[in-house]
Coordinates of C-alpha atoms in Angstrom, one line a residue:
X1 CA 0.0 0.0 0.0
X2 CA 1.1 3.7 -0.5
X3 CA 0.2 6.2 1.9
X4 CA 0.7 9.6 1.6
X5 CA 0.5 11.9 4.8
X6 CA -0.6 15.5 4.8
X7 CA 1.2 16.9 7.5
X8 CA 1.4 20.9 8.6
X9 CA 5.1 20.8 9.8
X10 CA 7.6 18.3 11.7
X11 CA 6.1 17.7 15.3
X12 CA 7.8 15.9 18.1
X13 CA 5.2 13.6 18.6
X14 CA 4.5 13.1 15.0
X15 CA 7.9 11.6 13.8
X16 CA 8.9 8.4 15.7
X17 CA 4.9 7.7 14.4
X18 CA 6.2 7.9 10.8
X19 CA 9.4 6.2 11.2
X20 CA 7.7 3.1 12.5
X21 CA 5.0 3.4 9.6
X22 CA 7.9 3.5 7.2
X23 CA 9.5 0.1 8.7
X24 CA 6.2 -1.6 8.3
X25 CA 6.1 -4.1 5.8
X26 CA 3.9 -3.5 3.0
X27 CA 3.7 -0.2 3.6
X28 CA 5.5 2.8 1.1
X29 CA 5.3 5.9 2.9
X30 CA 5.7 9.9 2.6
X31 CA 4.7 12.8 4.2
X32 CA 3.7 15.9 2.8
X33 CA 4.4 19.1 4.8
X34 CA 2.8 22.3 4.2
X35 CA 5.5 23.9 6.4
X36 CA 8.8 23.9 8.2
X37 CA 7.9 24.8 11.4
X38 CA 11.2 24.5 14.1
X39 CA 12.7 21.0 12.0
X40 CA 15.3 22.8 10.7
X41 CA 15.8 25.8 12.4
X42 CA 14.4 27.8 15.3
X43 CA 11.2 28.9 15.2
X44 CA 8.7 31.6 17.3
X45 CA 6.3 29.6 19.6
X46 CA 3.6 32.2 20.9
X47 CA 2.5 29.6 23.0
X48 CA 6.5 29.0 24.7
X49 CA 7.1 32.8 24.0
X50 CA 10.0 32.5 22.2
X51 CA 12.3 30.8 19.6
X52 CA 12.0 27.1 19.7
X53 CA 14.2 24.4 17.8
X54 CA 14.1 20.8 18.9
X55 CA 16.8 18.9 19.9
X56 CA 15.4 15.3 18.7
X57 CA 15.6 14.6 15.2
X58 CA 12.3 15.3 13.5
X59 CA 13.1 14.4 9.5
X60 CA 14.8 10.8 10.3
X61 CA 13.2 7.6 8.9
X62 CA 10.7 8.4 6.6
X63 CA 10.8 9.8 3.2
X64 CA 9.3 13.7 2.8
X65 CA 8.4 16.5 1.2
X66 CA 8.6 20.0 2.1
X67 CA 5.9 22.0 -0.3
X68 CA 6.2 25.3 -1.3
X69 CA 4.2 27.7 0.9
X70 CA 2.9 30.5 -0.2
X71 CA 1.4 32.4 3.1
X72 CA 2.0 35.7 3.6
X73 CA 2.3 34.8 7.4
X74 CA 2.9 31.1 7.1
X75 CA 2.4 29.0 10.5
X76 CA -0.3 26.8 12.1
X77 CA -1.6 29.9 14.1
X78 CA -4.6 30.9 11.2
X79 CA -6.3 29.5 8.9
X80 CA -4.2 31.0 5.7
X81 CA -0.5 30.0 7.5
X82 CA -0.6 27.1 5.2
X83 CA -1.3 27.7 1.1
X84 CA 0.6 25.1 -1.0
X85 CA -0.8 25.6 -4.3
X86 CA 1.4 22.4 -5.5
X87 CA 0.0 20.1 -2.3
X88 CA -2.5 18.1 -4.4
X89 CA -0.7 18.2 -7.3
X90 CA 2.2 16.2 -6.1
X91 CA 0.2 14.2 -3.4
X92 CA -1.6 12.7 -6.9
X93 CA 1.9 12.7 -8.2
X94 CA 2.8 10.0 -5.9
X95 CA 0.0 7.7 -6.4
X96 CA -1.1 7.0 -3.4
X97 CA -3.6 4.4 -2.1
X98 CA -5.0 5.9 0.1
X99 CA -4.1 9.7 2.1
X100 CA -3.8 10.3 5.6
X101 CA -4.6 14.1 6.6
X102 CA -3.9 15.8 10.1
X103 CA -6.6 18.5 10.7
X104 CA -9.0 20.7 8.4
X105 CA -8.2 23.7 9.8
X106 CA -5.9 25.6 7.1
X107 CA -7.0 26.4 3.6
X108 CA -4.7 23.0 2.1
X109 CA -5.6 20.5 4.3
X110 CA -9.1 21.8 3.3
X111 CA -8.6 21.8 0.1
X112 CA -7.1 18.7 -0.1
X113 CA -9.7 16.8 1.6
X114 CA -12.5 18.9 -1.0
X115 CA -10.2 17.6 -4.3
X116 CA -9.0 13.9 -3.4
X117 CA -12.5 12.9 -1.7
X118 CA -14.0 10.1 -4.2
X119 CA -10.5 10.0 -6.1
X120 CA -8.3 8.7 -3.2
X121 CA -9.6 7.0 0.1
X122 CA -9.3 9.8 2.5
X123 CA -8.2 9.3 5.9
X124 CA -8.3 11.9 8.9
X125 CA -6.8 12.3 11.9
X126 CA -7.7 14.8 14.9
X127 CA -8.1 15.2 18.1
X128 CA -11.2 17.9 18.2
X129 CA -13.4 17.3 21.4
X130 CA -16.7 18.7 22.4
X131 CA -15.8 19.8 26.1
X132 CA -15.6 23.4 25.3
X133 CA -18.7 23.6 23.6
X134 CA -21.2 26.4 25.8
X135 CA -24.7 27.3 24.3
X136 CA -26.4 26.0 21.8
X137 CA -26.6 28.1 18.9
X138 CA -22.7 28.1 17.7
X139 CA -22.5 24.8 18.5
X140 CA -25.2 24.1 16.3
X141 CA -24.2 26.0 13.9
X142 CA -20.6 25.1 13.8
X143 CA -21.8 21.4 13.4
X144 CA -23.7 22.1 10.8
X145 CA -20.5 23.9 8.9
X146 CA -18.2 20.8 9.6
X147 CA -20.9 17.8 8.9
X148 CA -19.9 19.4 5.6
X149 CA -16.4 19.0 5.9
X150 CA -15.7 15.5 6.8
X151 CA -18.5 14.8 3.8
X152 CA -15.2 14.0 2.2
X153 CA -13.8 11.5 4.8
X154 CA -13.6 8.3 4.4
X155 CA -12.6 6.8 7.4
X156 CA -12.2 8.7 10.8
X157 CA -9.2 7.9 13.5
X158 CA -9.9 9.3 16.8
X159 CA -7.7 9.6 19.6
X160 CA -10.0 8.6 22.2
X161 CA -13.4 9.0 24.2
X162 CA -13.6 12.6 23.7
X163 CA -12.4 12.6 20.2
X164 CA -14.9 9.7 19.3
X165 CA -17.6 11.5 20.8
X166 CA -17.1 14.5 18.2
X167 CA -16.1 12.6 15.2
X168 CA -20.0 10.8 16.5
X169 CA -21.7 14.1 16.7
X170 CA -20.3 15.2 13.6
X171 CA -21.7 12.1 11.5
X172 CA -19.3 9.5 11.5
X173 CA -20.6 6.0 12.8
X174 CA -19.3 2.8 13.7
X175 CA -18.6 1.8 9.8
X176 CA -16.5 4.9 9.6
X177 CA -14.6 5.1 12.8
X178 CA -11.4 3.3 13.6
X179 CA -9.9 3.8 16.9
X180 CA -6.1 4.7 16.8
X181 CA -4.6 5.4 20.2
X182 CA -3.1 8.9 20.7
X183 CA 0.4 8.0 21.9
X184 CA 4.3 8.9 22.8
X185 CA 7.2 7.4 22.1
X186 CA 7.4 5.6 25.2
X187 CA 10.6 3.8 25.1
X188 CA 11.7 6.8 25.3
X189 CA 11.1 7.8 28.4
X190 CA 12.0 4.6 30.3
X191 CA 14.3 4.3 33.0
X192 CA 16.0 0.7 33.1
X193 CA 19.2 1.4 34.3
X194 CA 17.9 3.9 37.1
X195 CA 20.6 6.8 35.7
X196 CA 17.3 9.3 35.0
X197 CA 15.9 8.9 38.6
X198 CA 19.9 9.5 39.8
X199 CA 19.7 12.5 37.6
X200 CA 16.5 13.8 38.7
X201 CA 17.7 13.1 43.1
X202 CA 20.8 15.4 42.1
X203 CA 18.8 17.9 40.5
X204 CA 16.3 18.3 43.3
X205 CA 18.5 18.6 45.8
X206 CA 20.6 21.3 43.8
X207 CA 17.3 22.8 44.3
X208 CA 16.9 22.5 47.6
X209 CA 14.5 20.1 47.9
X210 CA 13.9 17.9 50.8
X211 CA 14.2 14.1 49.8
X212 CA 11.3 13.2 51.9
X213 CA 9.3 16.5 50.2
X214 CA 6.8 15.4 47.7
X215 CA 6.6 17.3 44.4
X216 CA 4.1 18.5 42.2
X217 CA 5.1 18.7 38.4
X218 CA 3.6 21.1 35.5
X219 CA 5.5 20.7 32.4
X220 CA 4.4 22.9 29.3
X221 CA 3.2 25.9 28.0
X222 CA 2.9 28.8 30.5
X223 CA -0.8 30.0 29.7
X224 CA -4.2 30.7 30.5
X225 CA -5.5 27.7 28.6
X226 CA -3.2 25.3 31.1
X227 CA -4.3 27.0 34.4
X228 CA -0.7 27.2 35.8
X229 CA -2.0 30.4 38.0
X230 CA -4.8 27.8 39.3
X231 CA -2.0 25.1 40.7
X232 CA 0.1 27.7 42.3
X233 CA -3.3 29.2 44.2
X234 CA -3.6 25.4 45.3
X235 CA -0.4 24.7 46.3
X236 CA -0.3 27.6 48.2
X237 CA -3.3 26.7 50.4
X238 CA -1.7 23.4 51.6
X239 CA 0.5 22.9 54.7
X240 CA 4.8 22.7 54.4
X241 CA 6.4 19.4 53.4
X242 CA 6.0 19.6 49.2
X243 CA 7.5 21.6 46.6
X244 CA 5.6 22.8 43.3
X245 CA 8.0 22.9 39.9
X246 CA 7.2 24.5 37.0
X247 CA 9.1 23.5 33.6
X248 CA 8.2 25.6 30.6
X249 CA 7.7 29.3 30.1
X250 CA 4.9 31.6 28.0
X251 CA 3.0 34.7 28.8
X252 CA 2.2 34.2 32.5
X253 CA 5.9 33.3 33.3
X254 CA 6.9 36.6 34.9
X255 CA 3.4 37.1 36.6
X256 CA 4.0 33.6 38.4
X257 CA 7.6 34.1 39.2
X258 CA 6.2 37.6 40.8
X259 CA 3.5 35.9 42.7
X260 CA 6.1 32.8 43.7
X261 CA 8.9 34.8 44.7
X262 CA 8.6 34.7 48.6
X263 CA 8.0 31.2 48.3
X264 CA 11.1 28.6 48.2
X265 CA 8.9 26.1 48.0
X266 CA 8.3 27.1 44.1
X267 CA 10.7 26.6 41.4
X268 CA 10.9 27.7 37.8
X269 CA 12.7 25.7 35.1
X270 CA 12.2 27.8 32.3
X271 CA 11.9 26.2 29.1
X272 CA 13.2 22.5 28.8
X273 CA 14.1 20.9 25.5
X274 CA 12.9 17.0 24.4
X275 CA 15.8 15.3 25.4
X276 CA 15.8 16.9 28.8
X277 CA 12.3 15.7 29.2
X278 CA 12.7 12.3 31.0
X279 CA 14.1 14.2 34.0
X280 CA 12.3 16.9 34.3
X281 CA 9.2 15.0 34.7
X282 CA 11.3 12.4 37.6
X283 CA 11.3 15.7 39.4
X284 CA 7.7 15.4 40.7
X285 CA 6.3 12.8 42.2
X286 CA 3.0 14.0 40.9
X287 CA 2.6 15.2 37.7
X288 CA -0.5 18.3 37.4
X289 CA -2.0 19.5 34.3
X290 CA -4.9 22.0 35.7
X291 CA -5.9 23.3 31.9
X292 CA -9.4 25.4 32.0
X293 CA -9.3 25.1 28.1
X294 CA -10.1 25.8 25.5
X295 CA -8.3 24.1 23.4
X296 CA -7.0 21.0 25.9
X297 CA -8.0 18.4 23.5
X298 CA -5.8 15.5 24.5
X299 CA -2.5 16.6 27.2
X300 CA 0.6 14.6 25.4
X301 CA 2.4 15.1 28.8
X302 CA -0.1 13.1 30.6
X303 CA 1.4 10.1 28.4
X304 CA 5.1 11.0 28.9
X305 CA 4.8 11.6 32.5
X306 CA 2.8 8.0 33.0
X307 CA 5.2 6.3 30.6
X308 CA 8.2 8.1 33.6
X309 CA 6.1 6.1 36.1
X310 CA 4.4 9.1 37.6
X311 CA 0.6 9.6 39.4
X312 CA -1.2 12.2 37.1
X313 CA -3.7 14.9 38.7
X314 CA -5.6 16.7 35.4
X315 CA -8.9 18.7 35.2
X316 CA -12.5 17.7 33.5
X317 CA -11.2 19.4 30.6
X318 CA -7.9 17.6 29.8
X319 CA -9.1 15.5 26.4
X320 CA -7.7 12.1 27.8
X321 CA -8.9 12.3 31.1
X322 CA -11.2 9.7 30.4
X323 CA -9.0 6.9 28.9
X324 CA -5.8 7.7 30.9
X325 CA -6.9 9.2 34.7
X326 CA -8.2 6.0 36.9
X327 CA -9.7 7.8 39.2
X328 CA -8.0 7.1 42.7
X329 CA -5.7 4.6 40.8
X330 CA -3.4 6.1 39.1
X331 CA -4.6 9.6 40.1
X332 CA -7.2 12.2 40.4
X333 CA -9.3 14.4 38.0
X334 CA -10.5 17.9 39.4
X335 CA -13.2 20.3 38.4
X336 CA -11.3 22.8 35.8
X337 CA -10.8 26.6 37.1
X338 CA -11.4 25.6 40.6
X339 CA -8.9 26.2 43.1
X340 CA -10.4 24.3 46.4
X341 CA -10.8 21.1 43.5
X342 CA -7.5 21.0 42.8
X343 CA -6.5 21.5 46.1
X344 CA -8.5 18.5 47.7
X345 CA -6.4 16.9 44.7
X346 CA -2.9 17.9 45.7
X347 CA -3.7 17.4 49.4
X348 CA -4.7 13.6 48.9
X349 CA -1.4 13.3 47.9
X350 CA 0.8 14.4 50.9
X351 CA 2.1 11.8 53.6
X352 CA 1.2 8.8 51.0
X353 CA 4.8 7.8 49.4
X354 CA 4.0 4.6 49.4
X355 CA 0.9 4.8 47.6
X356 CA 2.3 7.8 45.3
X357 CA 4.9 5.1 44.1
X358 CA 1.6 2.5 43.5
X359 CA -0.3 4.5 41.5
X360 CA 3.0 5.7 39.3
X361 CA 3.6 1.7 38.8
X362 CA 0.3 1.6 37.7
X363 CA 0.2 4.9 35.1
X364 CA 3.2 2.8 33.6
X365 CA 1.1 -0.2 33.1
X366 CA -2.3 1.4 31.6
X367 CA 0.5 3.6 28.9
X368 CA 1.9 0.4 28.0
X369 CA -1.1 -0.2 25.2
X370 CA -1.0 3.7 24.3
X371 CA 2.4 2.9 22.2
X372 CA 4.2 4.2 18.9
X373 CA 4.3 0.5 17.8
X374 CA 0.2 -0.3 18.6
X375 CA -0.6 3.2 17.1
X376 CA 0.9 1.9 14.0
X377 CA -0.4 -0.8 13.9
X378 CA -4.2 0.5 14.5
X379 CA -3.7 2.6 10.9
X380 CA -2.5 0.1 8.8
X381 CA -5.2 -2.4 10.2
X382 CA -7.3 0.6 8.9
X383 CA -6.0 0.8 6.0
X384 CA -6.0 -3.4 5.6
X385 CA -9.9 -2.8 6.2
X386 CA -11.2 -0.4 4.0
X387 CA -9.1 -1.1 1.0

């Protein structure tokens, strides 16, 4: 089979996904990008607030295509960021079987989806929810709009609960829906020899943290839509004896470091590159993503901190709260935007090492089916059975 992927631009989480694809037997695969994004150079992330350029390789193991984009203000952040008049043109070049496209949202994915539907069996991948859906008449009226749009799907791949839920609302049945688990490349993240945990001991104590302190974890973007001001409002009404750590900058940096800066029990990181990543989140012994949304349609970090062996604490609107939180297991969901939630959350968590060090074993267990390898292997069984 030949199957071409519509892509925007290299993304971290994207890439070991297309280098296993590319090893898969049967398979001929190439990616289209609409962009270059930070793959082969730095790049301005509004969301970081500032120049980004990843330090994992990106453009390895699969064979590519940059096409030529013609924006005016080319990026992900609009609608217009990605016009590639040649896209379709060389995606029918190729020949492919079938075509895999990531997201609607700019005018050539759109367009693509409009010229190859009933030429090429279209496949789409998203991870749109419905949580931050309020009211009824935009909703209705923005379903209405994208019932339209995936008119020219074939087959559907949603991430998850939330993700099916949409792709349901939005037409696509059982006949048209094929489950493909939003995933990480867990191996690497793991921890057999026990250097990463030695690395993360030396850096907490460099920080001054107690070893018998427990510590709370946010790792990302610095900004309203991940509620960073609502975990340091929680961890402020607790008693002594944790520490809060904060890895990641963006526009609310300097107002947190303001409000934290009588505290000692509140540390900033600033930003931390990929292959930094498997000790920053061995910092924390609980890992807290607090996001209010919008826009929180899965939480990637909530896989690479389970897949580190770590409890997670997320809010109702985190997309993968409902395949990846266990409830009391392997942690706790909290009402999004509320402080005294989050705090009942964090508190549940003091004087309980023994059970913090559980419920990690068991986030490393439930990630273990949320792979790079199974992900794979989901698509091409979609592929198998539709063509």
């Amino acid at each position: 089979m030949r199957l071409a992927v519509v892509s925007t631009h290299p993304i971290q989480y994207y890439a070991p996904l297309f280098r296993q694809l590319a090893k898969w037997k049967g398979l001929d695969l190439h990616v289209f990008f609409g962009w270059s994004g930070a793959a082969a150079s730095s790049a301005h992330d509004p969301g970081f607030g500032q120049d980004v350029e990843w330090d994992i390789p990106l453009l390895e193991g699969y064979e590519y295509t940059f096409v030529t984009n013609v924006s005016s203000d080319p990026g992900t952040h609009h609608f217009r960021g990605l016009i590639n008049p040649e896209l379709v043109p060389s995606v029918e070049a190729w020949k492919p079987d079938a075509v895999l496209v990531y997201g609607w949202a700019y005018q050539s994915h759109l367009r693509t989806l409009w010229s190859l539907s009933g030429r090429v069996p279209v496949f789409f991948r998203g991870d749109s929810t419905l949580l931050d859906e309020r009211g009824w008449a935009r909703p209705l009226l923005r379903r209405l709009v994208l019932r339209t749009v995936y008119r020219y799907v074939d087959v559907a791949l949603p991430v998850g609960t939330n993700n099916e839920a949409y792709f349901r609302v939005h037409g696509f049945d059982d006949d048209t829906l094929h489950w493909v688990p939003h995933s990480i490349e867990n191996c690497r993240f793991e921890d057999d020899t026990g250097e990463l945990e030695a690395e993360a001991l030396e850096w907490r104590q460099e920080l001054g943290i107690d070893d018998n302190a427990v510590v709370f974890l946010f790792a990302g973007k610095l900004g309203a839509k991940k509620a960073p001001d609502v975990l340091l409002d929680a961890h402020q009404q607790l008693d002594g004896g944790h520490h809060l750590v904060f890895a990641g900058s963006g526009p609310l940096e300097d107002e947190l470091r303001e409000r934290a800066s009588r505290d000692d029990h509140v540390h900033f990181l600033g930003f931390q590159n990929q292959s930094r990543m498997p000790t920053v989140y061995r910092l924390g012994d609980v890992f807290v993503l607090p996001s209010r949304g919008p826009g929180e349609t899965w939480g990637l970090a909530v896989n690479e901190a389970m897949a580190c062996g770590r409890p997670v604490i997320v809010s109702d609107r985190v997309g993968c709260a409902p395949d990846l939180v266990d409830d009391g297991r392997n942690g706790y969901v909290c009402e999004a935007g509320s402080t005294d939630s989050l705090a009942q959350m964090l508190q549940a968590c003091l004087g309980v090492a023994e059970r913090l060090e559980e419920m990690g074993q068991t986030s490393r267990t439930m990630i273990e089916d949320w792979s790079i390898p199974v992900e794979a292997r989901r698509i091409v069984g979609a592929l198998d059975e539709y063509l």
